[in-house]
Structure formats: C-alpha cells, structure tokens
C-alpha cells in the first residue's frame, strides 16, 4: 500500500488518519506540532510518541522534504531558491524581506499551462500540479533556511503555475498554512494570484474569501489580452470584471489588479484611462509591475517615467495605483530564470 504523504493532510484529514491507525485523537495535534512547529525531518524525532507509534507512522506515512539545489541572494536581501521534488522536477520559491515583515512567493505547479507571452515559466509548458505538501514544504524549507528570527508572515501564490487550476491542492495548502496547530499564519496575509480563471474565482469567493485575491490583468482590450494571455479567449476581460463585481471584497480587503508594463504593448495613457474606467467602483488596488527582462525576452520594459505617468492617470481618477518595487534585480529576477539557468538551457527567442 502506498504511504500517506502526511504533510498533504489538513488537520481534519490528519485526525482521520490518526483514528484509522487506532491512535488516541490527541496524537493528531502532537504530530502536527512536530511537523509544523518543530519542523522535524523524520518520525524518529517525535520523541513524545512511543517507539511503536513512531514505527507505525513510518510504515504508514512519509515525509517528502524538498531538496535544495541552489539559492541566490540579492544585495537587497531577496533570496531565490531552486528546489528539487522527489520525482526530479524543479521549482522556484522566493524569500522577500520587506520593511517590518517577510514574504515568501511560492510555486503551485511544475511549469504552467497558461502560456503568457512575456512569462519565462510558460516556455517550459506544463508538467503537473504540486501536491499540498510540496507547496507547504516551500514555506518550511525557506523558513528553516532564513532562520526563525526572520519569521515569514506573508505568502503570495505568485510563483510558477496557475493556482486556480489546482484549486483543491492550493486550498489544502492554505488550510495547512492557516490552521492554528499547523503553520498558524493569518489568512489575511495570504494572496492568491490568478490569470483570471473565472470558475476558480467563483469558488474562491465561496470557499476561501478571506485569502486575498490578485488578478493578472495586463491589458485593457481583449485584442491585446488574447495575445498576451491566451486564456483570455475563454475568460475575456468582461467576464473577469463581472465576477469581480460580485466578489466579496471591500476597502479593507481589496482585490489587487496586477499589470505588467510592456513597452509599446499595453502602456499607453489610453490604456491607463481604459483601466481606470474598467475598475471604477471596485475595491481594487492596482499594482504596476515593471517587466523583468530575461535573455531572449520578446518585450522591453516600459521606461520608469512612463510608468509614473500611467500611475498618475489612475490616481487622478481616484484609483489606488502602486509601482511594484523590483526585487532581486542582481540575481535571476524573472520567475523561472534560476530553473532555466541551472538546467544549462539556452533561453531562445521565439
Ligand atoms: N499564474 C498566476 C501566478 C503566477 S505569475 C498569475 O498569472 O497571476 C505571477 C505574476 O508575475 C503575474 O502577475 C505575472 O504576470 C507576473 N510575471 C510573470 N513573468 C513576469 C516578468 N518577466 N516580469 C514581470 N512580471 C512577470
């Protein structure tokens, strides 16, 4: 029989598992503490469990720690990690120290099936969804690496992959991250970023609406968006806006609109005006993202002054708009770069 991937279990599932093994119900909490608070790497280390229980656990369950392949640190403190999964696939995570708190950016899939034109991860295509434990282990491995005194309080699901195409696994990872007896993070400090998978957003509204929602919009016309984000043909801008209008958000819990600034593609002042009109009345915060170029990238970043002009158009129309500070510029900044580099692949133009 296949062993249970114990860190993919939510607290409820862990309780059921413990019961199936014939153990006392309070053991679930004890095991969770060893896994998520003390972060042990084997059942052997769970010393308040008897030898027999530890043996039983190691027969029935297993731990899948990530293998750290490489870490790069930027002069601004950003740390970029390349991890290897049990099956040899590789994923990236990023530690981002901010003023007063620390954030981790986690991956949710190996590769990505969306194929955004400006995104490096897209070039590799899609391999598979990450399991809940593979998502949670990114947090654990990075927290261990940076040290407990630099506690990571915020998690953004903005790494490789499209989280809402792996809804169940992401939801379980969120449950494990926010359960008091597990990672105990505040739900409000988690952000899920999606390209605009409408049924996924509808499910989020019902099942995970305390997690923050970020939408990667990147265009103000379907023509441009169809080109940049091909899934727009399935879920066009109007459908995304419709679902956002119904989303349970307010000014204390705003929806983030992400907009990668691509020179002469989506950065005109007309775009800014259209964007302002489109989101008017919605509790949003617009995040203008300077494009991170990589060798062979088919786009150029919008010059800083132009991003500021774009931002001003939004502010003049009472839309909160911020320019995302580019972090880790002196390391493999674009998502997917570390993985590509380490494989020794040449990034080619297309
Ligand atoms: N699939 C999800 C999450 C992963 S992408 C989504 O699309 O939201 C996370 C963010 O990084 C997205 O807003 C994406 O558009 C942006 N991004 C991807 N490649 C980038 C690059 N080279 N430069 C700047 N932002 C990029």
mmCIF file of C-alpha atoms and ligand atoms in Angstrom:
data_model
loop_
_atom_site.group_PDB
_atom_site.id
_atom_site.type_symbol
_atom_site.label_atom_id
_atom_site.label_comp_id
_atom_site.label_asym_id
_atom_site.label_seq_id
_atom_site.Cartn_x
_atom_site.Cartn_y
_atom_site.Cartn_z
ATOM 1 C CA UNK A 1 0.000 0.000 0.000
ATOM 2 C CA UNK A 2 1.201 3.454 -0.801
ATOM 3 C CA UNK A 3 2.280 5.517 2.153
ATOM 4 C CA UNK A 4 0.365 8.633 3.103
ATOM 5 C CA UNK A 5 2.032 11.947 2.273
ATOM 6 C CA UNK A 6 1.433 13.256 5.767
ATOM 7 C CA UNK A 7 2.069 16.954 5.111
ATOM 8 C CA UNK A 8 -0.604 16.937 2.406
ATOM 9 C CA UNK A 9 -3.221 16.250 5.081
ATOM 10 C CA UNK A 10 -5.344 19.041 6.508
ATOM 11 C CA UNK A 11 -5.985 18.938 10.265
ATOM 12 C CA UNK A 12 -9.292 17.141 9.697
ATOM 13 C CA UNK A 13 -7.616 14.562 7.478
ATOM 14 C CA UNK A 14 -4.772 14.113 9.934
ATOM 15 C CA UNK A 15 -7.321 13.419 12.688
ATOM 16 C CA UNK A 16 -8.995 10.804 10.499
ATOM 17 C CA UNK A 17 -5.651 9.233 9.678
ATOM 18 C CA UNK A 18 -4.672 9.007 13.336
ATOM 19 C CA UNK A 19 -8.020 7.395 14.085
ATOM 20 C CA UNK A 20 -7.555 4.846 11.289
ATOM 21 C CA UNK A 21 -4.229 3.901 12.825
ATOM 22 C CA UNK A 22 -6.050 3.232 16.062
ATOM 23 C CA UNK A 23 -4.274 6.014 17.967
ATOM 24 C CA UNK A 24 -5.758 8.389 20.535
ATOM 25 C CA UNK A 25 -7.235 11.502 18.929
ATOM 26 C CA UNK A 26 -4.885 13.922 20.759
ATOM 27 C CA UNK A 27 -1.992 12.372 18.841
ATOM 28 C CA UNK A 28 -3.039 14.343 15.749
ATOM 29 C CA UNK A 29 -2.191 17.622 17.440
ATOM 30 C CA UNK A 30 1.083 16.249 18.758
ATOM 31 C CA UNK A 31 2.103 15.060 15.308
ATOM 32 C CA UNK A 32 1.111 18.406 13.781
ATOM 33 C CA UNK A 33 3.316 20.183 16.293
ATOM 34 C CA UNK A 34 6.294 18.054 15.393
ATOM 35 C CA UNK A 35 5.694 18.587 11.684
ATOM 36 C CA UNK A 36 4.915 22.297 11.629
ATOM 37 C CA UNK A 37 6.216 23.908 14.806
ATOM 38 C CA UNK A 38 9.353 21.901 15.487
ATOM 39 C CA UNK A 39 9.668 21.035 11.800
ATOM 40 C CA UNK A 40 11.333 17.666 12.285
ATOM 41 C CA UNK A 41 12.540 15.716 9.288
ATOM 42 C CA UNK A 42 11.709 12.199 10.494
ATOM 43 C CA UNK A 43 9.125 10.378 12.589
ATOM 44 C CA UNK A 44 12.024 9.136 14.711
ATOM 45 C CA UNK A 45 12.445 12.645 16.127
ATOM 46 C CA UNK A 46 8.884 12.744 17.503
ATOM 47 C CA UNK A 47 10.118 11.840 20.954
ATOM 48 C CA UNK A 48 6.899 12.204 22.923
ATOM 49 C CA UNK A 49 5.434 9.344 20.890
ATOM 50 C CA UNK A 50 6.298 5.794 21.865
ATOM 51 C CA UNK A 51 8.721 3.788 19.752
ATOM 52 C CA UNK A 52 5.826 1.643 18.498
ATOM 53 C CA UNK A 53 3.822 4.663 17.387
ATOM 54 C CA UNK A 54 6.816 6.145 15.616
ATOM 55 C CA UNK A 55 7.390 2.838 13.864
ATOM 56 C CA UNK A 56 3.748 2.607 12.864
ATOM 57 C CA UNK A 57 3.845 6.139 11.483
ATOM 58 C CA UNK A 58 6.934 5.487 9.430
ATOM 59 C CA UNK A 59 5.318 2.369 7.992
ATOM 60 C CA UNK A 60 2.116 4.116 7.028
ATOM 61 C CA UNK A 61 3.212 7.650 6.246
ATOM 62 C CA UNK A 62 6.095 9.531 4.779
ATOM 63 C CA UNK A 63 7.674 12.959 4.598
ATOM 64 C CA UNK A 64 8.738 14.482 1.319
ATOM 65 C CA UNK A 65 11.199 17.230 2.161
ATOM 66 C CA UNK A 66 12.400 19.368 -0.733
ATOM 67 C CA UNK A 67 15.980 19.115 -1.837
ATOM 68 C CA UNK A 68 17.670 22.486 -2.003
ATOM 69 C CA UNK A 69 19.548 22.675 -5.287
ATOM 70 C CA UNK A 70 20.584 26.278 -5.238
ATOM 71 C CA UNK A 71 19.994 29.587 -3.535
ATOM 72 C CA UNK A 72 20.926 33.033 -4.807
ATOM 73 C CA UNK A 73 20.903 36.100 -2.588
ATOM 74 C CA UNK A 74 20.420 39.603 -3.891
ATOM 75 C CA UNK A 75 22.021 42.717 -2.431
ATOM 76 C CA UNK A 76 18.529 43.756 -1.253
ATOM 77 C CA UNK A 77 18.181 40.564 0.802
ATOM 78 C CA UNK A 78 15.850 38.751 -1.594
ATOM 79 C CA UNK A 79 16.696 35.065 -1.697
ATOM 80 C CA UNK A 80 15.765 32.906 -4.619
ATOM 81 C CA UNK A 81 15.557 29.125 -4.179
ATOM 82 C CA UNK A 82 15.646 26.252 -6.591
ATOM 83 C CA UNK A 83 14.207 23.057 -5.117
ATOM 84 C CA UNK A 84 14.085 19.538 -6.429
ATOM 85 C CA UNK A 85 10.994 17.409 -5.868
ATOM 86 C CA UNK A 86 11.002 13.668 -5.297
ATOM 87 C CA UNK A 87 10.405 12.957 -8.978
ATOM 88 C CA UNK A 88 13.315 15.164 -10.032
ATOM 89 C CA UNK A 89 11.203 18.105 -11.179
ATOM 90 C CA UNK A 90 12.388 21.527 -10.089
ATOM 91 C CA UNK A 91 10.549 24.549 -8.769
ATOM 92 C CA UNK A 92 11.416 28.010 -7.504
ATOM 93 C CA UNK A 93 10.453 29.959 -4.397
ATOM 94 C CA UNK A 94 11.481 33.456 -3.351
ATOM 95 C CA UNK A 95 12.052 34.985 0.094
ATOM 96 C CA UNK A 96 11.366 38.718 0.101
ATOM 97 C CA UNK A 97 12.269 40.733 3.210
ATOM 98 C CA UNK A 98 10.117 43.842 3.464
ATOM 99 C CA UNK A 99 10.014 46.732 5.912
ATOM 100 C CA UNK A 100 8.739 45.081 9.067
ATOM 101 C CA UNK A 101 7.706 41.732 7.656
ATOM 102 C CA UNK A 102 8.848 38.884 5.415
ATOM 103 C CA UNK A 103 7.093 37.385 2.441
ATOM 104 C CA UNK A 104 7.536 34.142 0.552
ATOM 105 C CA UNK A 105 6.453 33.655 -3.039
ATOM 106 C CA UNK A 106 5.538 30.020 -3.662
ATOM 107 C CA UNK A 107 5.003 27.934 -6.792
ATOM 108 C CA UNK A 108 1.834 25.896 -7.271
ATOM 109 C CA UNK A 109 2.639 23.887 -10.401
ATOM 110 C CA UNK A 110 5.658 22.455 -12.207
ATOM 111 C CA UNK A 111 5.575 24.676 -15.273
ATOM 112 C CA UNK A 112 2.315 26.317 -16.274
ATOM 113 C CA UNK A 113 -0.321 25.569 -18.912
ATOM 114 C CA UNK A 114 -1.377 29.204 -19.487
ATOM 115 C CA UNK A 115 1.363 30.375 -21.834
ATOM 116 C CA UNK A 116 1.544 34.120 -21.124
ATOM 117 C CA UNK A 117 3.730 35.631 -23.837
ATOM 118 C CA UNK A 118 6.044 37.541 -21.513
ATOM 119 C CA UNK A 119 6.496 34.810 -18.904
ATOM 120 C CA UNK A 120 9.565 32.627 -18.783
ATOM 121 C CA UNK A 121 7.860 29.739 -16.953
ATOM 122 C CA UNK A 122 5.428 29.448 -19.865
ATOM 123 C CA UNK A 123 8.237 28.435 -22.200
ATOM 124 C CA UNK A 124 8.601 25.086 -20.472
ATOM 125 C CA UNK A 125 4.986 24.105 -20.793
ATOM 126 C CA UNK A 126 3.132 22.289 -18.078
ATOM 127 C CA UNK A 127 4.238 19.177 -16.199
ATOM 128 C CA UNK A 128 1.934 18.729 -13.205
ATOM 129 C CA UNK A 129 0.263 20.278 -10.185
ATOM 130 C CA UNK A 130 2.194 20.458 -6.946
ATOM 131 C CA UNK A 131 0.782 18.435 -4.062
ATOM 132 C CA UNK A 132 -0.299 20.348 -0.942
ATOM 133 C CA UNK A 133 2.840 19.165 0.852
ATOM 134 C CA UNK A 134 5.088 20.402 -1.958
ATOM 135 C CA UNK A 135 3.536 23.852 -1.573
ATOM 136 C CA UNK A 136 3.759 23.814 2.224
ATOM 137 C CA UNK A 137 7.327 22.460 2.186
ATOM 138 C CA UNK A 138 8.470 25.551 0.275
ATOM 139 C CA UNK A 139 7.470 27.645 3.280
ATOM 140 C CA UNK A 140 9.077 25.235 5.732
ATOM 141 C CA UNK A 141 12.340 24.931 3.801
ATOM 142 C CA UNK A 142 12.702 28.681 3.314
ATOM 143 C CA UNK A 143 11.764 29.468 6.923
ATOM 144 C CA UNK A 144 14.377 26.964 8.068
ATOM 145 C CA UNK A 145 16.959 28.488 5.750
ATOM 146 C CA UNK A 146 16.445 32.135 6.771
ATOM 147 C CA UNK A 147 16.197 31.287 10.480
ATOM 148 C CA UNK A 148 13.281 31.519 12.881
ATOM 149 C CA UNK A 149 14.105 35.104 13.863
ATOM 150 C CA UNK A 150 13.130 36.165 10.358
ATOM 151 C CA UNK A 151 9.620 34.814 10.603
ATOM 152 C CA UNK A 152 7.745 34.621 7.316
ATOM 153 C CA UNK A 153 4.254 36.019 7.878
ATOM 154 C CA UNK A 154 3.059 36.610 4.315
ATOM 155 C CA UNK A 155 2.627 34.129 1.490
ATOM 156 C CA UNK A 156 1.936 35.070 -2.105
ATOM 157 C CA UNK A 157 0.929 32.329 -4.521
ATOM 158 C CA UNK A 158 2.675 34.104 -7.370
ATOM 159 C CA UNK A 159 5.462 31.718 -8.280
ATOM 160 C CA UNK A 160 5.358 29.189 -11.081
ATOM 161 C CA UNK A 161 1.973 27.937 -12.149
ATOM 162 C CA UNK A 162 -1.669 28.960 -12.076
ATOM 163 C CA UNK A 163 -3.036 28.354 -8.551
ATOM 164 C CA UNK A 164 -6.706 28.278 -9.519
ATOM 165 C CA UNK A 165 -6.107 25.427 -11.973
ATOM 166 C CA UNK A 166 -5.013 23.361 -8.984
ATOM 167 C CA UNK A 167 -7.728 24.606 -6.674
ATOM 168 C CA UNK A 168 -8.039 21.616 -4.350
ATOM 169 C CA UNK A 169 -4.318 21.325 -3.666
ATOM 170 C CA UNK A 170 -3.922 25.067 -3.156
ATOM 171 C CA UNK A 171 -6.918 25.122 -0.832
ATOM 172 C CA UNK A 172 -5.433 22.333 1.261
ATOM 173 C CA UNK A 173 -2.077 24.127 1.399
ATOM 174 C CA UNK A 174 -3.914 27.254 2.590
ATOM 175 C CA UNK A 175 -5.680 25.220 5.275
ATOM 176 C CA UNK A 176 -2.396 23.750 6.488
ATOM 177 C CA UNK A 177 -0.745 27.163 6.468
ATOM 178 C CA UNK A 178 -3.519 28.801 8.461
ATOM 179 C CA UNK A 179 -4.507 26.064 10.923
ATOM 180 C CA UNK A 180 -3.602 27.065 14.492
ATOM 181 C CA UNK A 181 -1.952 23.746 15.217
ATOM 182 C CA UNK A 182 -0.091 23.735 11.926
ATOM 183 C CA UNK A 183 1.703 26.739 10.373
ATOM 184 C CA UNK A 184 -0.663 29.202 12.062
ATOM 185 C CA UNK A 185 -0.397 32.045 9.545
ATOM 186 C CA UNK A 186 -3.096 34.680 9.284
ATOM 187 C CA UNK A 187 -5.427 34.045 6.323
ATOM 188 C CA UNK A 188 -5.428 37.756 5.513
ATOM 189 C CA UNK A 189 -1.698 37.566 4.865
ATOM 190 C CA UNK A 190 -2.038 35.084 2.045
ATOM 191 C CA UNK A 191 -2.572 36.233 -1.542
ATOM 192 C CA UNK A 192 -3.554 34.055 -4.474
ATOM 193 C CA UNK A 193 -2.682 35.484 -7.871
ATOM 194 C CA UNK A 194 -4.622 34.246 -10.877
ATOM 195 C CA UNK A 195 -4.640 34.917 -14.551
ATOM 196 C CA UNK A 196 -8.446 35.108 -14.302
ATOM 197 C CA UNK A 197 -9.827 31.581 -14.198
ATOM 198 C CA UNK A 198 -13.465 32.592 -13.688
ATOM 199 C CA UNK A 199 -14.818 29.353 -12.149
ATOM 200 C CA UNK A 200 -11.836 29.322 -9.780
ATOM 201 C CA UNK A 201 -12.552 32.903 -8.686
ATOM 202 C CA UNK A 202 -16.173 31.925 -8.072
ATOM 203 C CA UNK A 203 -15.017 29.042 -5.907
ATOM 204 C CA UNK A 204 -12.602 31.309 -4.080
ATOM 205 C CA UNK A 205 -15.481 33.676 -3.312
ATOM 206 C CA UNK A 206 -17.327 30.813 -1.637
ATOM 207 C CA UNK A 207 -14.578 28.738 -0.081
ATOM 208 C CA UNK A 208 -11.523 30.919 0.508
ATOM 209 C CA UNK A 209 -12.645 34.517 0.502
ATOM 210 C CA UNK A 210 -10.512 35.565 3.441
ATOM 211 C CA UNK A 211 -7.437 34.928 1.327
ATOM 212 C CA UNK A 212 -6.576 37.976 -0.766
ATOM 213 C CA UNK A 213 -7.231 37.818 -4.480
ATOM 214 C CA UNK A 214 -4.897 39.221 -7.124
ATOM 215 C CA UNK A 215 -5.793 39.288 -10.820
ATOM 216 C CA UNK A 216 -3.125 39.371 -13.508
ATOM 217 C CA UNK A 217 -4.887 41.637 -15.960
ATOM 218 C CA UNK A 218 -2.071 43.089 -18.095
ATOM 219 C CA UNK A 219 -4.294 44.556 -20.825
ATOM 220 C CA UNK A 220 -7.350 46.718 -21.302
ATOM 221 C CA UNK A 221 -8.639 45.323 -24.589
ATOM 222 C CA UNK A 222 -9.432 41.709 -25.438
ATOM 223 C CA UNK A 223 -7.336 42.042 -28.558
ATOM 224 C CA UNK A 224 -4.149 42.734 -26.613
ATOM 225 C CA UNK A 225 -5.064 40.366 -23.806
ATOM 226 C CA UNK A 226 -5.827 37.478 -26.187
ATOM 227 C CA UNK A 227 -2.292 37.891 -27.427
ATOM 228 C CA UNK A 228 -0.562 38.295 -24.047
ATOM 229 C CA UNK A 229 -2.664 35.871 -22.026
ATOM 230 C CA UNK A 230 -4.222 33.326 -24.414
ATOM 231 C CA UNK A 231 -6.726 32.021 -21.835
ATOM 232 C CA UNK A 232 -8.469 35.360 -22.307
ATOM 233 C CA UNK A 233 -10.281 33.774 -25.254
ATOM 234 C CA UNK A 234 -12.007 31.545 -22.754
ATOM 235 C CA UNK A 235 -12.420 34.101 -19.952
ATOM 236 C CA UNK A 236 -12.430 37.540 -21.570
ATOM 237 C CA UNK A 237 -11.996 40.789 -19.659
ATOM 238 C CA UNK A 238 -15.753 41.410 -19.402
ATOM 239 C CA UNK A 239 -16.316 38.063 -17.667
ATOM 240 C CA UNK A 240 -13.490 38.693 -15.242
ATOM 241 C CA UNK A 241 -14.901 42.125 -14.380
ATOM 242 C CA UNK A 242 -18.342 40.642 -13.937
ATOM 243 C CA UNK A 243 -17.102 38.051 -11.460
ATOM 244 C CA UNK A 244 -15.041 40.692 -9.622
ATOM 245 C CA UNK A 245 -18.128 42.871 -9.217
ATOM 246 C CA UNK A 246 -19.769 40.036 -7.321
ATOM 247 C CA UNK A 247 -16.673 39.161 -5.301
ATOM 248 C CA UNK A 248 -16.924 39.640 -1.514
ATOM 249 C CA UNK A 249 -14.289 42.376 -1.273
ATOM 250 C CA UNK A 250 -14.301 45.814 0.324
ATOM 251 C CA UNK A 251 -11.874 48.627 1.027
ATOM 252 C CA UNK A 252 -10.254 46.717 3.861
ATOM 253 C CA UNK A 253 -9.891 43.700 1.690
ATOM 254 C CA UNK A 254 -9.146 44.959 -1.750
ATOM 255 C CA UNK A 255 -8.627 42.969 -4.903
ATOM 256 C CA UNK A 256 -5.198 43.501 -6.390
ATOM 257 C CA UNK A 257 -5.009 44.135 -10.116
ATOM 258 C CA UNK A 258 -1.594 43.197 -11.482
ATOM 259 C CA UNK A 259 -0.444 44.860 -14.651
ATOM 260 C CA UNK A 260 2.951 44.073 -16.176
ATOM 261 C CA UNK A 261 4.182 47.146 -18.046
ATOM 262 C CA UNK A 262 5.378 46.182 -21.519
ATOM 263 C CA UNK A 263 6.840 48.896 -23.681
ATOM 264 C CA UNK A 264 4.519 49.968 -26.525
ATOM 265 C CA UNK A 265 2.244 46.986 -25.933
ATOM 266 C CA UNK A 266 -0.057 47.850 -23.025
ATOM 267 C CA UNK A 267 1.431 51.019 -21.524
ATOM 268 C CA UNK A 268 -0.261 53.915 -23.338
ATOM 269 C CA UNK A 269 -2.154 56.635 -21.483
ATOM 270 C CA UNK A 270 -5.247 55.414 -23.325
ATOM 271 C CA UNK A 271 -4.703 52.058 -21.636
ATOM 272 C CA UNK A 272 -4.467 53.807 -18.279
ATOM 273 C CA UNK A 273 -7.764 55.609 -18.925
ATOM 274 C CA UNK A 274 -9.480 52.418 -20.040
ATOM 275 C CA UNK A 275 -8.154 50.610 -17.000
ATOM 276 C CA UNK A 276 -9.470 53.322 -14.677
ATOM 277 C CA UNK A 277 -12.887 53.119 -16.302
ATOM 278 C CA UNK A 278 -12.939 49.344 -16.142
ATOM 279 C CA UNK A 279 -12.261 49.095 -12.407
ATOM 280 C CA UNK A 280 -14.255 52.136 -11.353
ATOM 281 C CA UNK A 281 -16.331 51.422 -8.257
ATOM 282 C CA UNK A 282 -14.493 48.184 -7.500
ATOM 283 C CA UNK A 283 -12.455 47.932 -4.279
ATOM 284 C CA UNK A 284 -9.150 47.455 -6.062
ATOM 285 C CA UNK A 285 -5.536 48.375 -5.765
ATOM 286 C CA UNK A 286 -3.584 48.414 -8.998
ATOM 287 C CA UNK A 287 -0.050 47.082 -8.937
ATOM 288 C CA UNK A 288 2.010 48.210 -11.896
ATOM 289 C CA UNK A 289 4.774 45.667 -12.393
ATOM 290 C CA UNK A 290 7.958 46.652 -14.201
ATOM 291 C CA UNK A 291 8.653 43.885 -16.705
ATOM 292 C CA UNK A 292 11.585 41.711 -15.679
ATOM 293 C CA UNK A 293 13.514 41.062 -18.852
ATOM 294 C CA UNK A 294 15.434 37.848 -19.475
ATOM 295 C CA UNK A 295 17.731 36.817 -22.326
ATOM 296 C CA UNK A 296 15.694 36.489 -25.498
ATOM 297 C CA UNK A 297 12.567 38.091 -23.988
ATOM 298 C CA UNK A 298 10.205 39.292 -26.722
ATOM 299 C CA UNK A 299 9.353 42.535 -24.837
ATOM 300 C CA UNK A 300 11.058 45.513 -23.302
ATOM 301 C CA UNK A 301 10.247 47.175 -20.007
ATOM 302 C CA UNK A 302 8.331 50.441 -20.060
ATOM 303 C CA UNK A 303 10.617 53.319 -19.009
ATOM 304 C CA UNK A 304 10.137 54.442 -15.410
ATOM 305 C CA UNK A 305 8.784 57.924 -16.295
ATOM 306 C CA UNK A 306 6.156 56.371 -18.491
ATOM 307 C CA UNK A 307 5.080 54.005 -15.696
ATOM 308 C CA UNK A 308 4.758 57.028 -13.422
ATOM 309 C CA UNK A 309 2.611 58.864 -15.980
ATOM 310 C CA UNK A 310 0.414 55.777 -16.274
ATOM 311 C CA UNK A 311 0.140 55.677 -12.496
ATOM 312 C CA UNK A 312 -0.808 59.357 -12.370
ATOM 313 C CA UNK A 313 -3.695 58.834 -14.791
ATOM 314 C CA UNK A 314 -5.043 56.243 -12.365
ATOM 315 C CA UNK A 315 -4.548 58.384 -9.241
ATOM 316 C CA UNK A 316 -6.237 61.333 -10.978
ATOM 317 C CA UNK A 317 -9.259 59.100 -11.356
ATOM 318 C CA UNK A 318 -9.127 58.019 -7.705
ATOM 319 C CA UNK A 319 -7.759 54.572 -8.394
ATOM 320 C CA UNK A 320 -5.086 53.473 -5.917
ATOM 321 C CA UNK A 321 -2.085 52.504 -8.014
ATOM 322 C CA UNK A 322 1.379 51.439 -6.916
ATOM 323 C CA UNK A 323 4.526 50.589 -8.776
ATOM 324 C CA UNK A 324 5.846 47.253 -7.611
ATOM 325 C CA UNK A 325 9.368 47.640 -6.466
ATOM 326 C CA UNK A 326 11.502 45.217 -8.444
ATOM 327 C CA UNK A 327 13.348 42.995 -6.042
ATOM 328 C CA UNK A 328 16.404 40.862 -6.558
ATOM 329 C CA UNK A 329 17.414 42.628 -9.752
ATOM 330 C CA UNK A 330 21.031 41.486 -9.452
ATOM 331 C CA UNK A 331 20.052 37.801 -9.298
ATOM 332 C CA UNK A 332 17.851 35.708 -11.574
ATOM 333 C CA UNK A 333 14.951 38.075 -11.068
ATOM 334 C CA UNK A 334 12.416 36.839 -13.583
ATOM 335 C CA UNK A 335 10.415 33.889 -12.371
ATOM 336 C CA UNK A 336 11.775 30.735 -13.968
ATOM 337 C CA UNK A 337 15.246 32.090 -14.631
ATOM 338 C CA UNK A 338 17.025 30.118 -11.944
ATOM 339 C CA UNK A 339 15.444 26.882 -13.105
ATOM 340 C CA UNK A 340 16.317 27.556 -16.732
ATOM 341 C CA UNK A 341 19.861 28.582 -15.911
ATOM 342 C CA UNK A 342 20.575 25.584 -13.735
ATOM 343 C CA UNK A 343 19.442 23.199 -16.393
ATOM 344 C CA UNK A 344 22.020 24.739 -18.652
ATOM 345 C CA UNK A 345 19.371 25.588 -21.224
ATOM 346 C CA UNK A 346 19.807 28.427 -23.578
ATOM 347 C CA UNK A 347 16.848 30.745 -23.454
ATOM 348 C CA UNK A 348 15.973 31.217 -27.091
ATOM 349 C CA UNK A 349 13.912 33.801 -28.837
ATOM 350 C CA UNK A 350 10.617 32.892 -30.415
HETATM 351 N N1 LIG B 1 -0.496 32.332 -12.776
HETATM 352 C C1 LIG B 1 -0.624 33.312 -11.752
HETATM 353 C C2 LIG B 1 0.553 33.397 -10.797
HETATM 354 C C3 LIG B 1 1.937 33.311 -11.365
HETATM 355 S S1 LIG B 1 2.542 34.699 -12.233
HETATM 356 C C4 LIG B 1 -0.884 34.667 -12.391
HETATM 357 O O1 LIG B 1 -0.823 34.779 -13.598
HETATM 358 O O2 LIG B 1 -1.204 35.599 -11.671
HETATM 359 C C5 LIG B 1 2.724 35.950 -11.011
HETATM 360 C C6 LIG B 1 2.839 37.341 -11.602
HETATM 361 O O3 LIG B 1 4.122 37.542 -12.211
HETATM 362 C C7 LIG B 1 1.816 37.581 -12.681
HETATM 363 O O4 LIG B 1 1.186 38.822 -12.499
HETATM 364 C C8 LIG B 1 2.672 37.555 -13.931
HETATM 365 O O5 LIG B 1 2.069 38.217 -14.960
HETATM 366 C C9 LIG B 1 3.958 38.181 -13.455
HETATM 367 N N2 LIG B 1 5.116 37.944 -14.336
HETATM 368 C C10 LIG B 1 5.434 36.826 -14.996
HETATM 369 N N3 LIG B 1 6.569 36.983 -15.720
HETATM 370 C C11 LIG B 1 6.987 38.244 -15.485
HETATM 371 C C12 LIG B 1 8.109 39.027 -15.918
HETATM 372 N N4 LIG B 1 9.031 38.518 -16.735
HETATM 373 N N5 LIG B 1 8.216 40.283 -15.462
HETATM 374 C C13 LIG B 1 7.305 40.796 -14.608
HETATM 375 N N6 LIG B 1 6.239 40.126 -14.156
HETATM 376 C C14 LIG B 1 6.070 38.868 -14.586
#
